[in-house]
mmCIF file of C-alpha atoms in Angstrom:
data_model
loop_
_atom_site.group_PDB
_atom_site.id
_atom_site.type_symbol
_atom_site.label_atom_id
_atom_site.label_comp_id
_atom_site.label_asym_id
_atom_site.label_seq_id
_atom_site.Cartn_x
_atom_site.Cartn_y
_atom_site.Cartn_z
ATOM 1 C CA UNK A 75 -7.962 3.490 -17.123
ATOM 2 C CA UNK A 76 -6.302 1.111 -14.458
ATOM 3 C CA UNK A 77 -8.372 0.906 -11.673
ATOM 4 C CA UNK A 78 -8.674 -1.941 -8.825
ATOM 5 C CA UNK A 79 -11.966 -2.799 -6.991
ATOM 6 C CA UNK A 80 -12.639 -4.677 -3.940
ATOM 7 C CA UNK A 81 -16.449 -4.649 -3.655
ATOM 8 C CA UNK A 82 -16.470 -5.555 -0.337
ATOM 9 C CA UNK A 83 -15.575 -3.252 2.798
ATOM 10 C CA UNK A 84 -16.183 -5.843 5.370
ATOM 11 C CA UNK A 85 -15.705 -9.539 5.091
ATOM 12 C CA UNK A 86 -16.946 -11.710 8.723
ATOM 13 C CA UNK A 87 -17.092 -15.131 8.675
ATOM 14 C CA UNK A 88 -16.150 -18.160 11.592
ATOM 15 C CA UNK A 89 -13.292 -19.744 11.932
ATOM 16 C CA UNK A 90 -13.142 -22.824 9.632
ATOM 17 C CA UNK A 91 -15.518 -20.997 6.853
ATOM 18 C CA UNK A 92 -13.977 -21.113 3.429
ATOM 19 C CA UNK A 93 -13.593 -17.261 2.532
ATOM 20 C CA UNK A 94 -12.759 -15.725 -0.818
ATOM 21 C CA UNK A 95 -12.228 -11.685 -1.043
ATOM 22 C CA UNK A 96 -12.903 -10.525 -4.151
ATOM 23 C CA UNK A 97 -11.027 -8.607 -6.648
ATOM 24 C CA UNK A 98 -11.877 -7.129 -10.256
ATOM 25 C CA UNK A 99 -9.477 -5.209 -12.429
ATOM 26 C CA UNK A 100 -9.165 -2.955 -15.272
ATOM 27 C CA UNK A 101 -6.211 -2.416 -16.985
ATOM 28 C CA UNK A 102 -5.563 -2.328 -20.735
ATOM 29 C CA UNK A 103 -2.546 -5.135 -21.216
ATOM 30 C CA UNK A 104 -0.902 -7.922 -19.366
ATOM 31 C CA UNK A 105 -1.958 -7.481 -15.537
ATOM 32 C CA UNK A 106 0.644 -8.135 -12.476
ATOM 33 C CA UNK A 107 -1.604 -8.429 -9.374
ATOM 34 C CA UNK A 108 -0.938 -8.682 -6.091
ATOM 35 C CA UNK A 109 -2.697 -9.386 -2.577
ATOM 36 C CA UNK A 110 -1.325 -7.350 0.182
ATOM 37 C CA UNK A 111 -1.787 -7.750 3.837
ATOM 38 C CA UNK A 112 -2.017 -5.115 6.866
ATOM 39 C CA UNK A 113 -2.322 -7.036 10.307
ATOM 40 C CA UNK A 114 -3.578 -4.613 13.095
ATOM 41 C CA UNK A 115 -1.034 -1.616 14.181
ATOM 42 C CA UNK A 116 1.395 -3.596 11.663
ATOM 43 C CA UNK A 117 2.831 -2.213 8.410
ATOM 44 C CA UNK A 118 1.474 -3.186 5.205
ATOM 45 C CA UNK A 119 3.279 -6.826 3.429
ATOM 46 C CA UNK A 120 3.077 -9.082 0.959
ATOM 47 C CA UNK A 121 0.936 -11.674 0.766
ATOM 48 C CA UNK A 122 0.745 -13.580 -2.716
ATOM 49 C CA UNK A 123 1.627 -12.005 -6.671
ATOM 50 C CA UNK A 124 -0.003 -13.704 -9.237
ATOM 51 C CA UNK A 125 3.278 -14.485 -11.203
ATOM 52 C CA UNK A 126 4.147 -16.656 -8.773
ATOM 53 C CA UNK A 127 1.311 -18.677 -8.170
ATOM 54 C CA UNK A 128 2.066 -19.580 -4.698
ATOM 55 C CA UNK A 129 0.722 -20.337 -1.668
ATOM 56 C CA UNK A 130 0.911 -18.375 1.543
ATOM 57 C CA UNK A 131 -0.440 -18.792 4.658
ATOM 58 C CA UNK A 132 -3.270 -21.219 3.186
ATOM 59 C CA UNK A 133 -4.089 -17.994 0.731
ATOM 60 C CA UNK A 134 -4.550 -19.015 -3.011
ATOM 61 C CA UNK A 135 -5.486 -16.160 -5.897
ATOM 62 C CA UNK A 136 -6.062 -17.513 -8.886
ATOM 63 C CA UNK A 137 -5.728 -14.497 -12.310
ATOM 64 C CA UNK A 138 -8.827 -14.910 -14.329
ATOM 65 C CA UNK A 139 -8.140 -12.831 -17.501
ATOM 66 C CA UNK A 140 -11.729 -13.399 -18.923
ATOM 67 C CA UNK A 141 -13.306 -12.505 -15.411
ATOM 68 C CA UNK A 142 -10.602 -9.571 -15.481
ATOM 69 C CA UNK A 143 -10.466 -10.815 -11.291
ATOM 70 C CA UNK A 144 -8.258 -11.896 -9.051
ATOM 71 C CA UNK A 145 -10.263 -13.069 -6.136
ATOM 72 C CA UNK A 146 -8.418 -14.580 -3.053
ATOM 73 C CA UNK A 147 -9.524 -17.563 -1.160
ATOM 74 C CA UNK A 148 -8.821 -19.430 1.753
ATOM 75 C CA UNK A 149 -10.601 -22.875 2.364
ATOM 76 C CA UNK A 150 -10.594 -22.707 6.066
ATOM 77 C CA UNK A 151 -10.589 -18.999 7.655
ATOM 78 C CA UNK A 152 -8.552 -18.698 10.929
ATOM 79 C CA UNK A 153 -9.016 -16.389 13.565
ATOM 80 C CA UNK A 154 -5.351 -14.929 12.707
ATOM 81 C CA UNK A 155 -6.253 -14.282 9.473
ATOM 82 C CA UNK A 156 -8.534 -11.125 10.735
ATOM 83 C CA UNK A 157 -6.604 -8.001 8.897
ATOM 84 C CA UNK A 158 -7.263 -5.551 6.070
ATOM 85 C CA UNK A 159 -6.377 -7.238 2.658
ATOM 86 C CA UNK A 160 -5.798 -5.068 -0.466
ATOM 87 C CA UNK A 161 -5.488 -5.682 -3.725
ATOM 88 C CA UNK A 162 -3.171 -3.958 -6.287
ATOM 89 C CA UNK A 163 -2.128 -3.554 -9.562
ATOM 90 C CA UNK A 164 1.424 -3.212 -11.256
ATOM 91 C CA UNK A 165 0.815 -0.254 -13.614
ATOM 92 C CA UNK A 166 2.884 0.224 -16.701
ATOM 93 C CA UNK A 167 4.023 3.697 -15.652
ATOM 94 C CA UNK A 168 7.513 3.336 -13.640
ATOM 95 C CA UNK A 169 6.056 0.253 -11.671
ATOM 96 C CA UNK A 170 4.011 1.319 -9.313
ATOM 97 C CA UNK A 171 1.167 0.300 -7.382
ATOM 98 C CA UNK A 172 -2.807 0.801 -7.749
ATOM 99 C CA UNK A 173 -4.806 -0.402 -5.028
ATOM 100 C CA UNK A 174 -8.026 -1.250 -4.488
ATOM 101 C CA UNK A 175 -9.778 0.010 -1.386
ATOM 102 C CA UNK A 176 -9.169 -2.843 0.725
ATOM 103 C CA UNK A 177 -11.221 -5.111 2.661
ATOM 104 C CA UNK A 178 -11.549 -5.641 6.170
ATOM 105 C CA UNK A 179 -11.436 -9.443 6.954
ATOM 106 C CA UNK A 180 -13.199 -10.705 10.116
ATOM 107 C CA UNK A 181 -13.032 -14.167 11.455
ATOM 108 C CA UNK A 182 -14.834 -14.955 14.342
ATOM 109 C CA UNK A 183 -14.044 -17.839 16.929
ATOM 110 C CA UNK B 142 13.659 -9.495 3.974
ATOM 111 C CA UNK B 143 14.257 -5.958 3.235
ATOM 112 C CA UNK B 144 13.696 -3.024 5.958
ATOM 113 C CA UNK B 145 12.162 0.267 5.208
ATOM 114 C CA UNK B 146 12.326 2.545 7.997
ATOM 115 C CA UNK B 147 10.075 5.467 8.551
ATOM 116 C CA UNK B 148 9.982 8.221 10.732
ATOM 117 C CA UNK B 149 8.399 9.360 12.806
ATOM 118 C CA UNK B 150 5.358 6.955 13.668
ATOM 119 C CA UNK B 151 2.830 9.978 14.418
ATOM 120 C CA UNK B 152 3.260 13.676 14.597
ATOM 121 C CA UNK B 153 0.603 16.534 16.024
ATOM 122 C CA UNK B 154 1.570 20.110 14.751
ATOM 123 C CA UNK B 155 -0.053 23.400 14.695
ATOM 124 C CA UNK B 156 -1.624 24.597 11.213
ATOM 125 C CA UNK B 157 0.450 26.518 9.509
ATOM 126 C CA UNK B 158 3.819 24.804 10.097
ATOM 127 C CA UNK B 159 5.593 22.186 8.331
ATOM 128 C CA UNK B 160 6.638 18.408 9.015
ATOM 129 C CA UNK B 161 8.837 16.493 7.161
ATOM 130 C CA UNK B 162 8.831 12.273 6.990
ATOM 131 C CA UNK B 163 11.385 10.339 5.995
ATOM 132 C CA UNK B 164 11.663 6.995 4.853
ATOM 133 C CA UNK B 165 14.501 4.841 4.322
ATOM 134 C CA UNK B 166 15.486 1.312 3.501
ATOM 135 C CA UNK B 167 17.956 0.252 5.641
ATOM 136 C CA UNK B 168 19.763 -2.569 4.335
ATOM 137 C CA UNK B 169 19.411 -2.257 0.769
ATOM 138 C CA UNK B 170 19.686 0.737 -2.196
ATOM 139 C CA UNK B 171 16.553 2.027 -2.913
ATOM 140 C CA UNK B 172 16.589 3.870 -6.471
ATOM 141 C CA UNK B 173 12.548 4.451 -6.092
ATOM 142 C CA UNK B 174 10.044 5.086 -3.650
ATOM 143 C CA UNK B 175 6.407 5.589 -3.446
ATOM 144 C CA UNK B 176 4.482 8.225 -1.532
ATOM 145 C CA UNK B 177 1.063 6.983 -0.378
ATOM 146 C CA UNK B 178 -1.536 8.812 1.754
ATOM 147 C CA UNK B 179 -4.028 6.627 3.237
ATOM 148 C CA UNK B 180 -7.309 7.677 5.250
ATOM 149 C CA UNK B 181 -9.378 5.328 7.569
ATOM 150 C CA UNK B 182 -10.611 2.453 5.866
ATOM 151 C CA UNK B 183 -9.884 3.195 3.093
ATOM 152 C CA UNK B 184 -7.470 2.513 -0.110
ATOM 153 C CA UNK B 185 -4.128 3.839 -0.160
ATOM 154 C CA UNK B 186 -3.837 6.658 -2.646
ATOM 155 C CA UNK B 187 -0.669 7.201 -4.292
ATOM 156 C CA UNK B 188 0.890 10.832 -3.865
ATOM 157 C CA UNK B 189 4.043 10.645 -5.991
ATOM 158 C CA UNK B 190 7.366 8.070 -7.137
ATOM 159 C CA UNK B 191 10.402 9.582 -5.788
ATOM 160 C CA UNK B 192 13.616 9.188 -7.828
ATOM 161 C CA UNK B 193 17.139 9.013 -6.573
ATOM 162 C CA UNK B 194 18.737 12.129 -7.825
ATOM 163 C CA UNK B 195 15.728 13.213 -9.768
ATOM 164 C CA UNK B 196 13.021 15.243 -9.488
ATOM 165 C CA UNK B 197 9.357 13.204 -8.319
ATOM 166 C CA UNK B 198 7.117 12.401 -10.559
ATOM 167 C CA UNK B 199 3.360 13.716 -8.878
ATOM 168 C CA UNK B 200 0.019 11.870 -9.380
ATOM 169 C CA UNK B 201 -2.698 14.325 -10.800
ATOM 170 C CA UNK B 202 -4.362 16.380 -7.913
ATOM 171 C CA UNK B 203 -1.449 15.989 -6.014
ATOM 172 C CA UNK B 204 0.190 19.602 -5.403
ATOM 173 C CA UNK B 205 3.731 19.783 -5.847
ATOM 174 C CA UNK B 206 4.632 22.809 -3.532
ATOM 175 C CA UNK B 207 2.658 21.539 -0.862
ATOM 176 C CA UNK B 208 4.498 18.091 -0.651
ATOM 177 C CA UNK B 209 7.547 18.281 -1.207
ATOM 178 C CA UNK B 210 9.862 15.168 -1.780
ATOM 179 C CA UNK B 211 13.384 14.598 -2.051
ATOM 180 C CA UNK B 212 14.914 11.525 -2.870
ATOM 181 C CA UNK B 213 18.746 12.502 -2.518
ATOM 182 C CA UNK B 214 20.048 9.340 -1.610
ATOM 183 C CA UNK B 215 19.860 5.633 -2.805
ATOM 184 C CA UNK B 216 18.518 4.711 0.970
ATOM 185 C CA UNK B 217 16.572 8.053 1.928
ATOM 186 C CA UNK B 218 13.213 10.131 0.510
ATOM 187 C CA UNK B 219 11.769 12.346 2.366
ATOM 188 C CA UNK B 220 8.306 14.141 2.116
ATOM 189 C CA UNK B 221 7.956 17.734 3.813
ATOM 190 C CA UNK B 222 4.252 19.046 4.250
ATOM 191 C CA UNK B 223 4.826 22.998 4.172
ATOM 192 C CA UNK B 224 2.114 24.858 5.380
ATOM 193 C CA UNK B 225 0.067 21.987 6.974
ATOM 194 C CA UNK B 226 -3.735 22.319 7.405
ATOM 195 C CA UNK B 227 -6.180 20.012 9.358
ATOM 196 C CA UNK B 228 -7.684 18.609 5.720
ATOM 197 C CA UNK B 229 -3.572 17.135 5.234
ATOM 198 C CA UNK B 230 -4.074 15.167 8.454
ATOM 199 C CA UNK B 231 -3.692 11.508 7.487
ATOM 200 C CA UNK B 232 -1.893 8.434 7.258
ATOM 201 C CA UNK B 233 0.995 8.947 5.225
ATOM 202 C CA UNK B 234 3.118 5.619 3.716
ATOM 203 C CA UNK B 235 6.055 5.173 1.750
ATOM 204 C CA UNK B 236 7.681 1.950 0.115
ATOM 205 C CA UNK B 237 10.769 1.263 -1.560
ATOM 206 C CA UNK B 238 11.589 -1.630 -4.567
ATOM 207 C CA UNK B 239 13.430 -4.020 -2.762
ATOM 208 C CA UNK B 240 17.281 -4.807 -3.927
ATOM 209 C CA UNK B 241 15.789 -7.260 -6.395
ATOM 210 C CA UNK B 242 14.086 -5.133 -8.136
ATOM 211 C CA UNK B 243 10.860 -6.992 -7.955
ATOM 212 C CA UNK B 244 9.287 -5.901 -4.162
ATOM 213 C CA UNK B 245 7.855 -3.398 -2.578
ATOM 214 C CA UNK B 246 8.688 -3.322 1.000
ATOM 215 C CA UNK B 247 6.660 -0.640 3.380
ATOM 216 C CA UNK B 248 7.179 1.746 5.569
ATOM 217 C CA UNK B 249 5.516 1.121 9.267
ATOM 218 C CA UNK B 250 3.369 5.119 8.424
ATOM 219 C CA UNK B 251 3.326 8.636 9.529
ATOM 220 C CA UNK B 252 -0.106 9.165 11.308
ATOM 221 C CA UNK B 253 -0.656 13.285 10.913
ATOM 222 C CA UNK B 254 -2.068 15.050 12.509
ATOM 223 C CA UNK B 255 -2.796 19.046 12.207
ATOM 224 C CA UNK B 256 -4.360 21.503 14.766
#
């Protein structure tokens, strides 16, 4: 079964704090994982898909096949950073998206 | 990057009546879109992949006649609740693949809300 899990429902940490949200997967075959984003009364974007292995807004996510995770991380938390993050999936059926149940991100001043 | 446009932003009705939402992308051809319902804090839950000119494809435990979709052209879907109750009031979300192929770009929600 494909299913996406973000253990934690609320992340807080202070500004400057390294932070990592984690992410664990299961899906039976090549993965395509993403890392969305949903700032406060916004709609829900893109942050980071791990066939790019980019960069954004300081956010890294490394795919760890053996760990079957793809945790996100962020050396040095900002106060804009405070959103919900979610994780998803790219299932083999027409494309579309599993998500995990999302985790609030708090960074304190 | 690509727009998709949904309306409205938040509706109240009475139970018993039926809203529709619509979602479209506005400057590109969307030949799929996703359905999502979405309660507080919690993950969004995929209702059903709408297909230009085809019938929608439902996720298990999703009823059909109660959510209707229609996906008649490349740059509109729309989902109708018929016969809303208070237990369909939620946060309902649709994206479209982007012109590329690759993206999913999101709508901005429906927050619902039945009496």
């Amino acid at each position: 079964a494909q299913r996406v899990t973000q253990p934690e429902k609320l992340l807080s940490v202070f500004k400057g704090a390294p932070v990592e949200l984690k992410c664990n997967y299961s899906y039976s075959g090549s993965p395509e994982l993403f890392w969305y984003v949903q700032y406060s009364r916004q709609r829900l974007q893109l942050l980071l898909r791990h066939i790019s292995r980019e960069s954004i807004k300081g956010f890294t996510a490394d795919l760890n096949k053996g760990e079957t995770s793809f945790h996100l991380k962020k050396p040095f938390a900002q106060e804009e950073d405070s959103a919900m993050y979610y994780c998803a999936l790219k299932g083999n059926q027409g494309g579309k998206l599993i998500f995990g149940q999302g985790t609030e991100l708090s960074v304190k001043p | 990057g690509a727009v998709v446009s949904q309306h409205p932003s938040w509706v109240i009705c009475k139970s018993g009546t039926s809203v529709k939402i619509e979602c479209r992308s506005l400057d590109f051809q969307a030949t799929t879109m996703f359905w999502y319902r979405q309660f507080p804090k919690q993950s969004l839950m995929l209702m059903a992949t709408s297909n230009e000119g085809s019938k929608a494809t439902y996720e298990q435990g999703v009823e059909k006649d109660k959510f209707l979709i229609n996906h008649a052209s490349l740059t509109l879907s729309t989902l109708t609740v018929t016969s809303a109750h208070p237990e369909d009031s939620s946060f309902y979300i649709c994206s479209a693949r982007g012109p590329a192929n690759e993206k999913l770009f999101f709508g901005s929600g429906t927050q619902l809300s039945v009496l």
